[in-house]
Amino acid sequence: MENNAVFILNEYRMLQSLQKRDYAAAVSYSQSAAEAAREQGDAWGFCRMAFQTGRLQHDLGLTQDAVATCRELLRSDAVKEHPEFDTRTRALLARIFNDHGQMHEALAVAWEAVNLPQTELSVEGQRGVQQTLVSALAEDGDFEQAWAEALILEEMHHGETRPHTLGVTYWVVANVAFMSSRLGEGSKYQSLAAENLTKLDDVNLWAQFNKAMGHMRLVAGLTGPETLECVERAEVAFEVAGGNDIDLYEVTITRAWWELESGNAAEAERLLRPLAEELAGPYPFLQARVLLLLSRALSSLEHQEEALKDAQQSERIFNKLGADVYASECREIIDSIRIGVS
């Protein structure tokens, strides 16, 4: 069979697998399509399928595979012909690092994207680079610089009318606002994002948005009914859209966090305890997040010995993953528990 036919067939099978939510098969078919494109010298096809492979691997929690795929694509000759994929791949790589607490690595990749020749990029590509930088700065804790860059990102979208583009932009700005304790701006941009995203027939995107807003509002210390509404909307939307495992785990973690912050430590423990075992192995970063929250819940319930054990395990996992910010938070909780029992 000619390579072009192999490429088309595997891309078709990848799309079919996505419709069936068989993400492991989708990864396999996208890898085969990328290889067929490489063999026939189809730079565009290779970039497209290699990028899709990395994105699917990230969605499945195959972090090391996703990073390796992104690195391979960035080293390829094909990406030099299509600089848009260079920036998109660096954005994906930064998101992977962010999602696993490796803030410094994420910021380094974001700056790499910023320093690429911008003249070769479309307006959309330039916006994507700016969005990556904003998110990386915020996750790295440089909130004032992140806010300044977020306002530049918003300025880049003046005159834009597409609801998807505007919705995602306002979503990013809302994230930074909440993370930097600009609560009024956070609520404002959350409303603008929701206004645009509700115009789309995309239940999964709506679920992702509400999951993120629930998390960010908790980061900002907002535990009221509006935050619970975000979590509940995400839960319902994922039931309809059928989110992947990571999505569903993250919603449960956010729900447990809300319960804990609302004074329902026992309910938080009930939600978190089975996850601590279930996530061990395939999703170490999520497991560490669960153990961190579980230690706080157990401490509130006066189970200090168990709380200390979970916090220490969480710190070990974060340290191993290079998630320094989260490891530091664990140490604060460990010190607090030790002071409480001394």
Short mmCIF file of N, CA, C and O in Angstrom, two decimals, residues 33-94:
data_model
loop_
_atom_site.label_atom_id
_atom_site.label_comp_id
_atom_site.label_asym_id
_atom_site.label_seq_id
_atom_site.Cartn_x
_atom_site.Cartn_y
_atom_site.Cartn_z
N ALA A 33 0.11 7.25 11.31
CA ALA A 33 -0.09 8.26 10.28
C ALA A 33 1.11 9.19 10.20
O ALA A 33 1.56 9.55 9.09
N ALA A 34 1.66 9.57 11.35
CA ALA A 34 2.84 10.44 11.36
C ALA A 34 4.03 9.77 10.70
O ALA A 34 4.76 10.40 9.92
N GLU A 35 4.21 8.49 10.96
CA GLU A 35 5.33 7.75 10.37
C GLU A 35 5.17 7.64 8.86
O GLU A 35 6.14 7.78 8.10
N ALA A 36 3.94 7.40 8.41
CA ALA A 36 3.68 7.31 6.96
C ALA A 36 3.97 8.65 6.30
O ALA A 36 4.55 8.71 5.21
N ALA A 37 3.59 9.74 6.97
CA ALA A 37 3.85 11.08 6.42
C ALA A 37 5.34 11.35 6.35
O ALA A 37 5.85 11.91 5.37
N ARG A 38 6.07 10.93 7.37
CA ARG A 38 7.52 11.11 7.38
C ARG A 38 8.17 10.38 6.21
O ARG A 38 9.03 10.92 5.52
N GLU A 39 7.74 9.15 5.99
CA GLU A 39 8.35 8.33 4.94
C GLU A 39 8.10 8.88 3.54
O GLU A 39 8.92 8.71 2.64
N GLN A 40 6.97 9.56 3.36
CA GLN A 40 6.67 10.10 2.04
C GLN A 40 7.09 11.57 1.89
O GLN A 40 6.82 12.20 0.87
N GLY A 41 7.76 12.11 2.93
CA GLY A 41 8.24 13.48 2.86
C GLY A 41 7.14 14.52 2.98
O GLY A 41 7.31 15.66 2.53
N ASP A 42 6.04 14.15 3.61
CA ASP A 42 4.92 15.08 3.80
C ASP A 42 5.12 15.81 5.13
O ASP A 42 4.67 15.35 6.19
N ALA A 43 5.79 16.96 5.08
CA ALA A 43 6.12 17.70 6.31
C ALA A 43 4.86 18.16 7.05
O ALA A 43 4.79 18.08 8.27
N TRP A 44 3.88 18.66 6.29
CA TRP A 44 2.64 19.14 6.91
C TRP A 44 1.90 18.00 7.61
O TRP A 44 1.47 18.13 8.77
N GLY A 45 1.77 16.88 6.93
CA GLY A 45 1.08 15.73 7.52
C GLY A 45 1.81 15.21 8.75
O GLY A 45 1.18 14.86 9.75
N PHE A 46 3.15 15.17 8.67
CA PHE A 46 3.92 14.69 9.82
C PHE A 46 3.72 15.61 11.02
O PHE A 46 3.47 15.15 12.14
N CYS A 47 3.84 16.93 10.81
CA CYS A 47 3.66 17.88 11.91
C CYS A 47 2.28 17.74 12.54
O CYS A 47 2.13 17.72 13.77
N ARG A 48 1.29 17.63 11.69
CA ARG A 48 -0.10 17.57 12.18
C ARG A 48 -0.34 16.31 13.01
O ARG A 48 -0.93 16.37 14.09
N MET A 49 0.13 15.17 12.53
CA MET A 49 -0.12 13.92 13.24
C MET A 49 0.79 13.74 14.45
O MET A 49 0.37 13.17 15.46
N ALA A 50 2.02 14.24 14.36
CA ALA A 50 2.91 14.15 15.52
C ALA A 50 2.38 15.03 16.66
O ALA A 50 2.38 14.63 17.83
N PHE A 51 1.90 16.23 16.30
CA PHE A 51 1.32 17.11 17.31
C PHE A 51 0.08 16.47 17.93
O PHE A 51 -0.10 16.51 19.15
N GLN A 52 -0.75 15.87 17.09
CA GLN A 52 -1.95 15.19 17.60
C GLN A 52 -1.57 14.05 18.54
O GLN A 52 -2.22 13.85 19.57
N THR A 53 -0.51 13.33 18.21
CA THR A 53 -0.06 12.24 19.07
C THR A 53 0.33 12.77 20.44
O THR A 53 -0.07 12.22 21.47
N GLY A 54 1.12 13.86 20.46
CA GLY A 54 1.54 14.43 21.74
C GLY A 54 0.36 14.90 22.57
O GLY A 54 0.32 14.70 23.79
N ARG A 55 -0.61 15.51 21.90
CA ARG A 55 -1.79 16.00 22.63
C ARG A 55 -2.59 14.85 23.21
O ARG A 55 -3.05 14.92 24.36
N LEU A 56 -2.77 13.79 22.45
CA LEU A 56 -3.51 12.63 22.95
C LEU A 56 -2.76 11.94 24.09
O LEU A 56 -3.38 11.50 25.07
N GLN A 57 -1.44 11.84 23.96
CA GLN A 57 -0.65 11.23 25.03
C GLN A 57 -0.79 12.04 26.32
O GLN A 57 -0.91 11.47 27.41
N HIS A 58 -0.80 13.35 26.18
CA HIS A 58 -0.99 14.21 27.37
C HIS A 58 -2.36 13.96 27.98
O HIS A 58 -2.49 13.83 29.21
N ASP A 59 -3.40 13.89 27.15
CA ASP A 59 -4.75 13.65 27.65
C ASP A 59 -4.87 12.32 28.38
O ASP A 59 -5.67 12.18 29.32
N LEU A 60 -4.08 11.34 27.96
CA LEU A 60 -4.11 10.02 28.57
C LEU A 60 -3.23 9.93 29.82
O LEU A 60 -3.20 8.89 30.48
N GLY A 61 -2.51 11.00 30.12
CA GLY A 61 -1.61 10.97 31.27
C GLY A 61 -0.27 10.33 30.98
O GLY A 61 0.50 10.06 31.90
N LEU A 62 0.04 10.11 29.70
CA LEU A 62 1.33 9.52 29.30
C LEU A 62 2.34 10.66 29.16
O LEU A 62 2.78 11.02 28.06
N THR A 63 2.71 11.22 30.29
CA THR A 63 3.48 12.47 30.30
C THR A 63 4.83 12.33 29.62
O THR A 63 5.21 13.15 28.78
N GLN A 64 5.59 11.31 29.99
CA GLN A 64 6.93 11.15 29.41
C GLN A 64 6.84 10.92 27.91
O GLN A 64 7.66 11.47 27.14
N ASP A 65 5.87 10.14 27.47
CA ASP A 65 5.68 9.92 26.04
C ASP A 65 5.32 11.21 25.33
O ASP A 65 5.81 11.50 24.23
N ALA A 66 4.44 12.01 25.94
CA ALA A 66 4.02 13.27 25.34
C ALA A 66 5.20 14.23 25.20
O ALA A 66 5.37 14.88 24.16
N VAL A 67 6.01 14.33 26.25
CA VAL A 67 7.19 15.21 26.20
C VAL A 67 8.15 14.73 25.11
O VAL A 67 8.67 15.54 24.33
N ALA A 68 8.37 13.41 25.03
CA ALA A 68 9.27 12.87 24.02
C ALA A 68 8.77 13.15 22.61
O ALA A 68 9.54 13.50 21.71
N THR A 69 7.45 13.02 22.40
CA THR A 69 6.86 13.29 21.09
C THR A 69 7.05 14.76 20.71
O THR A 69 7.40 15.08 19.57
N CYS A 70 6.78 15.66 21.66
CA CYS A 70 6.96 17.09 21.40
C CYS A 70 8.41 17.42 21.08
O CYS A 70 8.70 18.18 20.14
N ARG A 71 9.33 16.86 21.85
CA ARG A 71 10.76 17.13 21.62
C ARG A 71 11.18 16.62 20.24
O ARG A 71 11.95 17.28 19.52
N GLU A 72 10.69 15.43 19.86
CA GLU A 72 11.03 14.88 18.54
C GLU A 72 10.51 15.77 17.42
O GLU A 72 11.21 16.03 16.44
N LEU A 73 9.29 16.28 17.58
CA LEU A 73 8.72 17.15 16.57
C LEU A 73 9.52 18.45 16.45
O LEU A 73 9.80 18.93 15.34
N LEU A 74 9.92 19.02 17.59
CA LEU A 74 10.68 20.27 17.58
C LEU A 74 12.08 20.09 16.96
O LEU A 74 12.64 21.05 16.42
N ARG A 75 12.62 18.87 17.03
CA ARG A 75 13.94 18.60 16.42
C ARG A 75 13.87 18.28 14.94
O ARG A 75 14.88 18.25 14.26
N SER A 76 12.67 18.03 14.44
CA SER A 76 12.52 17.56 13.07
C SER A 76 12.74 18.67 12.05
O SER A 76 12.57 19.86 12.33
N ASP A 77 13.13 18.27 10.85
CA ASP A 77 13.24 19.23 9.74
C ASP A 77 11.86 19.71 9.31
O ASP A 77 11.71 20.85 8.83
N ALA A 78 10.86 18.86 9.48
CA ALA A 78 9.51 19.18 9.02
C ALA A 78 8.98 20.44 9.68
O ALA A 78 8.33 21.28 9.04
N VAL A 79 9.25 20.60 11.00
CA VAL A 79 8.67 21.73 11.72
C VAL A 79 9.28 23.06 11.26
O VAL A 79 8.66 24.11 11.41
N LYS A 80 10.49 22.99 10.68
CA LYS A 80 11.11 24.22 10.15
C LYS A 80 10.31 24.77 8.96
O LYS A 80 10.33 25.97 8.70
N GLU A 81 9.62 23.88 8.27
CA GLU A 81 8.80 24.32 7.13
C GLU A 81 7.46 24.88 7.58
O GLU A 81 6.78 25.57 6.81
N HIS A 82 7.08 24.56 8.83
CA HIS A 82 5.76 24.98 9.32
C HIS A 82 5.92 25.55 10.74
O HIS A 82 5.62 24.87 11.74
N PRO A 83 6.41 26.80 10.84
CA PRO A 83 6.70 27.39 12.15
C PRO A 83 5.49 27.48 13.08
O PRO A 83 5.65 27.55 14.30
N GLU A 84 4.28 27.47 12.52
CA GLU A 84 3.11 27.48 13.39
C GLU A 84 3.10 26.27 14.32
O GLU A 84 2.69 26.36 15.48
N PHE A 85 3.58 25.13 13.79
CA PHE A 85 3.60 23.93 14.63
C PHE A 85 4.72 23.99 15.66
O PHE A 85 4.63 23.34 16.70
N ASP A 86 5.75 24.76 15.38
CA ASP A 86 6.79 24.96 16.39
C ASP A 86 6.19 25.63 17.61
O ASP A 86 6.36 25.19 18.75
N THR A 87 5.46 26.73 17.38
CA THR A 87 4.86 27.45 18.51
C THR A 87 3.76 26.63 19.19
O THR A 87 3.65 26.62 20.42
N ARG A 88 2.95 25.95 18.39
CA ARG A 88 1.87 25.14 18.98
C ARG A 88 2.46 24.01 19.83
O ARG A 88 1.92 23.68 20.90
N THR A 89 3.55 23.42 19.36
CA THR A 89 4.17 22.33 20.11
C THR A 89 4.79 22.83 21.40
O THR A 89 4.70 22.19 22.45
N ARG A 90 5.43 24.00 21.34
CA ARG A 90 6.00 24.57 22.57
C ARG A 90 4.90 24.94 23.55
O ARG A 90 5.07 24.81 24.76
N ALA A 91 3.77 25.41 23.03
CA ALA A 91 2.63 25.71 23.90
C ALA A 91 2.12 24.45 24.58
O ALA A 91 1.81 24.45 25.78
N LEU A 92 2.03 23.36 23.83
CA LEU A 92 1.60 22.08 24.40
C LEU A 92 2.60 21.61 25.44
O LEU A 92 2.22 21.15 26.53
N LEU A 93 3.88 21.73 25.14
CA LEU A 93 4.92 21.30 26.07
C LEU A 93 4.86 22.11 27.36
O LEU A 93 4.98 21.56 28.46
N ALA A 94 4.64 23.42 27.22
CA ALA A 94 4.51 24.26 28.42
C ALA A 94 3.31 23.84 29.25
O ALA A 94 3.37 23.80 30.49
#
